[in-house]
mmCIF file of C-alpha atoms in Angstrom:
data_model
loop_
_atom_site.group_PDB
_atom_site.id
_atom_site.type_symbol
_atom_site.label_atom_id
_atom_site.label_comp_id
_atom_site.label_asym_id
_atom_site.label_seq_id
_atom_site.Cartn_x
_atom_site.Cartn_y
_atom_site.Cartn_z
ATOM 1 C CA MET I 172 97.789 87.160 120.808
ATOM 2 C CA ALA I 173 99.806 88.738 117.999
ATOM 3 C CA VAL I 174 100.771 86.701 114.934
ATOM 4 C CA VAL I 175 103.626 89.135 114.195
ATOM 5 C CA LYS I 176 105.670 91.124 116.685
ATOM 6 C CA ALA I 177 104.571 94.731 116.973
ATOM 7 C CA THR I 178 105.647 97.574 119.193
ATOM 8 C CA THR I 179 103.471 100.595 119.853
ATOM 9 C CA SER I 180 105.338 102.485 117.131
ATOM 10 C CA ASP I 181 104.872 99.536 114.718
ATOM 11 C CA ILE I 182 101.116 99.694 115.299
ATOM 12 C CA ALA I 183 101.122 103.431 114.604
ATOM 13 C CA LEU I 184 103.185 102.876 111.446
ATOM 14 C CA LEU I 185 100.838 100.147 110.205
ATOM 15 C CA ALA I 186 97.845 102.358 111.036
ATOM 16 C CA ARG I 187 99.304 105.144 108.910
ATOM 17 C CA LEU I 188 99.720 102.699 106.029
ATOM 18 C CA LEU I 189 96.147 101.433 106.339
ATOM 19 C CA ARG I 190 94.793 104.967 106.205
ATOM 20 C CA ALA I 191 97.063 106.149 103.396
ATOM 21 C CA GLU I 192 96.444 103.078 101.225
ATOM 22 C CA GLY I 193 92.744 102.626 101.966
ATOM 23 C CA GLU I 194 90.975 105.752 103.144
ATOM 24 C CA GLY I 195 91.688 107.931 100.132
ATOM 25 C CA GLU I 196 90.536 105.124 97.869
ATOM 26 C CA GLY I 197 87.145 104.894 99.557
ATOM 27 C CA GLU I 198 87.865 101.404 100.849
ATOM 28 C CA GLY I 199 86.489 102.049 104.337
ATOM 29 C CA GLU I 200 87.224 100.039 107.463
ATOM 30 C CA GLN I 201 86.931 96.641 105.770
ATOM 31 C CA GLY I 202 89.271 97.717 102.977
ATOM 32 C CA MET I 203 91.829 98.914 105.498
ATOM 33 C CA LEU I 204 91.620 95.559 107.298
ATOM 34 C CA LEU I 205 92.244 93.796 103.982
ATOM 35 C CA ILE I 206 95.337 95.943 103.438
ATOM 36 C CA GLY I 207 96.477 94.940 106.932
ATOM 37 C CA ASN I 208 95.884 91.270 106.045
ATOM 38 C CA VAL I 209 98.165 91.547 103.035
ATOM 39 C CA GLY I 210 100.874 93.261 105.086
ATOM 40 C CA VAL I 211 100.805 90.649 107.847
ATOM 41 C CA ASN I 212 100.769 87.888 105.227
ATOM 42 C CA ARG I 213 103.916 89.341 103.662
ATOM 43 C CA ILE I 214 105.736 89.230 107.001
ATOM 44 C CA ARG I 215 104.664 85.652 107.739
ATOM 45 C CA ALA I 216 104.961 84.139 104.237
ATOM 46 C CA ASN I 217 108.747 84.266 103.718
ATOM 47 C CA CYS I 218 108.406 83.543 100.004
ATOM 48 C CA SER I 219 108.385 85.247 96.618
ATOM 49 C CA ASP I 220 109.293 88.941 96.872
ATOM 50 C CA PHE I 221 108.823 88.814 100.624
ATOM 51 C CA LYS I 222 111.660 86.530 101.740
ATOM 52 C CA GLY I 223 113.381 87.818 104.832
ATOM 53 C CA LEU I 224 110.698 90.299 105.903
ATOM 54 C CA ARG I 225 110.273 89.924 109.645
ATOM 55 C CA THR I 226 108.993 93.275 110.906
ATOM 56 C CA ILE I 227 106.289 95.781 110.130
ATOM 57 C CA PRO I 228 108.806 98.511 109.174
ATOM 58 C CA GLN I 229 110.629 96.105 106.815
ATOM 59 C CA MET I 230 107.332 95.207 105.174
ATOM 60 C CA ILE I 231 106.126 98.797 104.810
ATOM 61 C CA TYR I 232 109.395 100.286 103.605
ATOM 62 C CA GLN I 233 110.307 97.436 101.264
ATOM 63 C CA PRO I 234 111.246 99.155 97.980
ATOM 64 C CA HIS I 235 108.287 99.510 95.614
ATOM 65 C CA ALA I 236 105.909 97.799 98.049
ATOM 66 C CA PHE I 237 103.517 100.642 98.875
ATOM 67 C CA GLU I 238 103.070 103.784 96.831
ATOM 68 C CA ALA I 239 101.551 105.537 99.843
ATOM 69 C CA THR I 240 104.944 105.789 101.586
ATOM 70 C CA GLN I 241 105.943 108.349 98.950
ATOM 71 C CA LYS I 242 103.047 110.689 99.731
ATOM 72 C CA GLY I 243 102.600 113.221 102.508
ATOM 73 C CA TYR I 244 99.343 111.709 103.730
ATOM 74 C CA PHE I 245 101.258 108.642 104.948
ATOM 75 C CA TYR I 246 103.350 110.823 107.277
ATOM 76 C CA GLN I 247 100.417 112.267 109.215
ATOM 77 C CA ARG I 248 99.878 111.031 112.756
ATOM 78 C CA ALA I 249 97.915 107.799 113.120
ATOM 79 C CA ARG I 250 94.403 108.091 114.472
ATOM 80 C CA GLU I 251 93.038 105.768 117.145
ATOM 81 C CA SER I 252 90.495 104.265 114.734
ATOM 82 C CA GLU I 253 93.275 103.106 112.379
ATOM 83 C CA LYS I 254 95.388 101.883 115.310
ATOM 84 C CA ARG I 255 92.487 99.620 116.316
ATOM 85 C CA LEU I 256 92.396 98.214 112.773
ATOM 86 C CA ALA I 257 96.177 97.715 112.824
ATOM 87 C CA ARG I 258 95.958 95.812 116.127
ATOM 88 C CA ARG I 259 93.230 93.576 114.675
ATOM 89 C CA SER I 260 95.478 92.795 111.697
ATOM 90 C CA VAL I 261 98.467 92.054 113.917
ATOM 91 C CA ARG I 262 96.323 89.725 116.032
ATOM 92 C CA GLY I 263 95.662 87.691 112.887
ATOM 93 C CA GLU I 264 92.130 88.706 111.959
ATOM 94 C CA ARG I 265 91.862 87.825 108.274
ATOM 95 C CA SER I 266 89.078 88.238 105.744
ATOM 96 C CA TRP I 267 88.428 87.151 102.209
ATOM 97 C CA PRO I 268 89.675 88.162 99.618
ATOM 98 C CA ALA I 269 92.897 89.028 101.456
ATOM 99 C CA LYS I 270 92.992 85.939 103.683
ATOM 100 C CA PHE I 271 95.973 84.443 101.799
ATOM 101 C CA SER I 272 96.765 87.362 99.485
ATOM 102 C CA LEU I 273 100.225 88.847 99.122
ATOM 103 C CA TRP I 274 99.344 91.456 96.507
ATOM 104 C CA TYR I 275 96.650 93.996 95.781
ATOM 105 C CA PHE I 276 96.469 96.942 93.448
ATOM 106 C CA ARG I 277 94.025 99.331 91.843
ATOM 107 C CA PRO I 278 93.755 98.822 88.102
ATOM 108 C CA PRO I 279 92.329 101.487 85.816
ATOM 109 C CA GLN I 280 89.525 99.122 84.756
ATOM 110 C CA GLN I 281 88.986 95.370 85.184
ATOM 111 C CA CYS I 282 91.189 93.166 87.342
ATOM 112 C CA PRO I 283 93.748 91.235 85.300
ATOM 113 C CA PRO I 284 93.398 87.458 85.816
ATOM 114 C CA THR I 285 96.965 87.294 87.199
ATOM 115 C CA TRP I 286 99.397 89.654 88.912
ATOM 116 C CA TYR I 287 103.045 88.693 89.325
ATOM 117 C CA ASN I 288 101.958 85.386 87.765
ATOM 118 C CA GLN I 289 99.582 84.702 90.646
ATOM 119 C CA PRO I 290 95.806 84.251 90.339
ATOM 120 C CA LEU I 291 93.148 86.822 91.061
ATOM 121 C CA VAL I 292 91.109 86.072 94.171
ATOM 122 C CA ALA I 293 88.549 88.859 93.868
ATOM 123 C CA ARG I 294 88.007 92.572 93.756
ATOM 124 C CA TYR I 295 87.023 94.586 96.819
ATOM 125 C CA LYS I 296 85.727 97.982 95.750
ATOM 126 C CA LEU I 297 88.621 99.524 93.786
ATOM 127 C CA HIS I 298 91.355 96.983 94.548
ATOM 128 C CA CYS I 299 92.106 93.545 93.112
ATOM 129 C CA PHE I 300 93.585 90.897 95.432
ATOM 130 C CA TYR I 301 95.963 88.108 94.398
ATOM 131 C CA GLN I 302 97.156 85.104 96.365
ATOM 132 C CA PRO I 303 100.045 82.844 95.493
ATOM 133 C CA LYS I 304 99.636 79.360 94.163
ATOM 134 C CA ALA I 305 100.550 76.713 96.718
ATOM 135 C CA GLU I 306 103.623 75.649 94.737
ATOM 136 C CA THR I 307 104.832 79.265 94.729
ATOM 137 C CA CYS I 308 104.291 79.922 98.419
ATOM 138 C CA GLU I 309 103.022 76.964 100.378
ATOM 139 C CA ASN I 310 103.911 78.701 103.642
ATOM 140 C CA ILE I 311 101.141 81.293 103.254
ATOM 141 C CA TYR I 312 98.588 78.522 103.662
ATOM 142 C CA ASN I 313 100.273 77.202 106.825
ATOM 143 C CA THR I 314 100.816 80.400 108.778
ATOM 144 C CA TYR I 315 97.849 80.183 111.188
#
């Protein structure tokens, strides 16, 4: 059962994002799933910078949300392997450190202790993951 609505084209769009954000960074399948976790969390959270996001396209094309949407690699056709990962994300499969995270990024060196004033959860390979404090976004902890 899906935790966010997703059409076939939404799955393909999310799959393209997972590949463009994760594959080139050497994040592998698990890293792509973590990226999917963050995206689904943003749709379900309805807080912080993500108020009003209700669909996968809104989440992906939100201004300044994903650098990958500005690069040609994002616009290549989705492969079946990434579509499977996208479907797993949409069905609500979540993993630490992205389980409640709304942000991730790749710093040039160490992970800063906060990002957008929210605490660091952990680093997975090249990316640092941040989840909101409960008082900032209580809803993220009540979405499943």
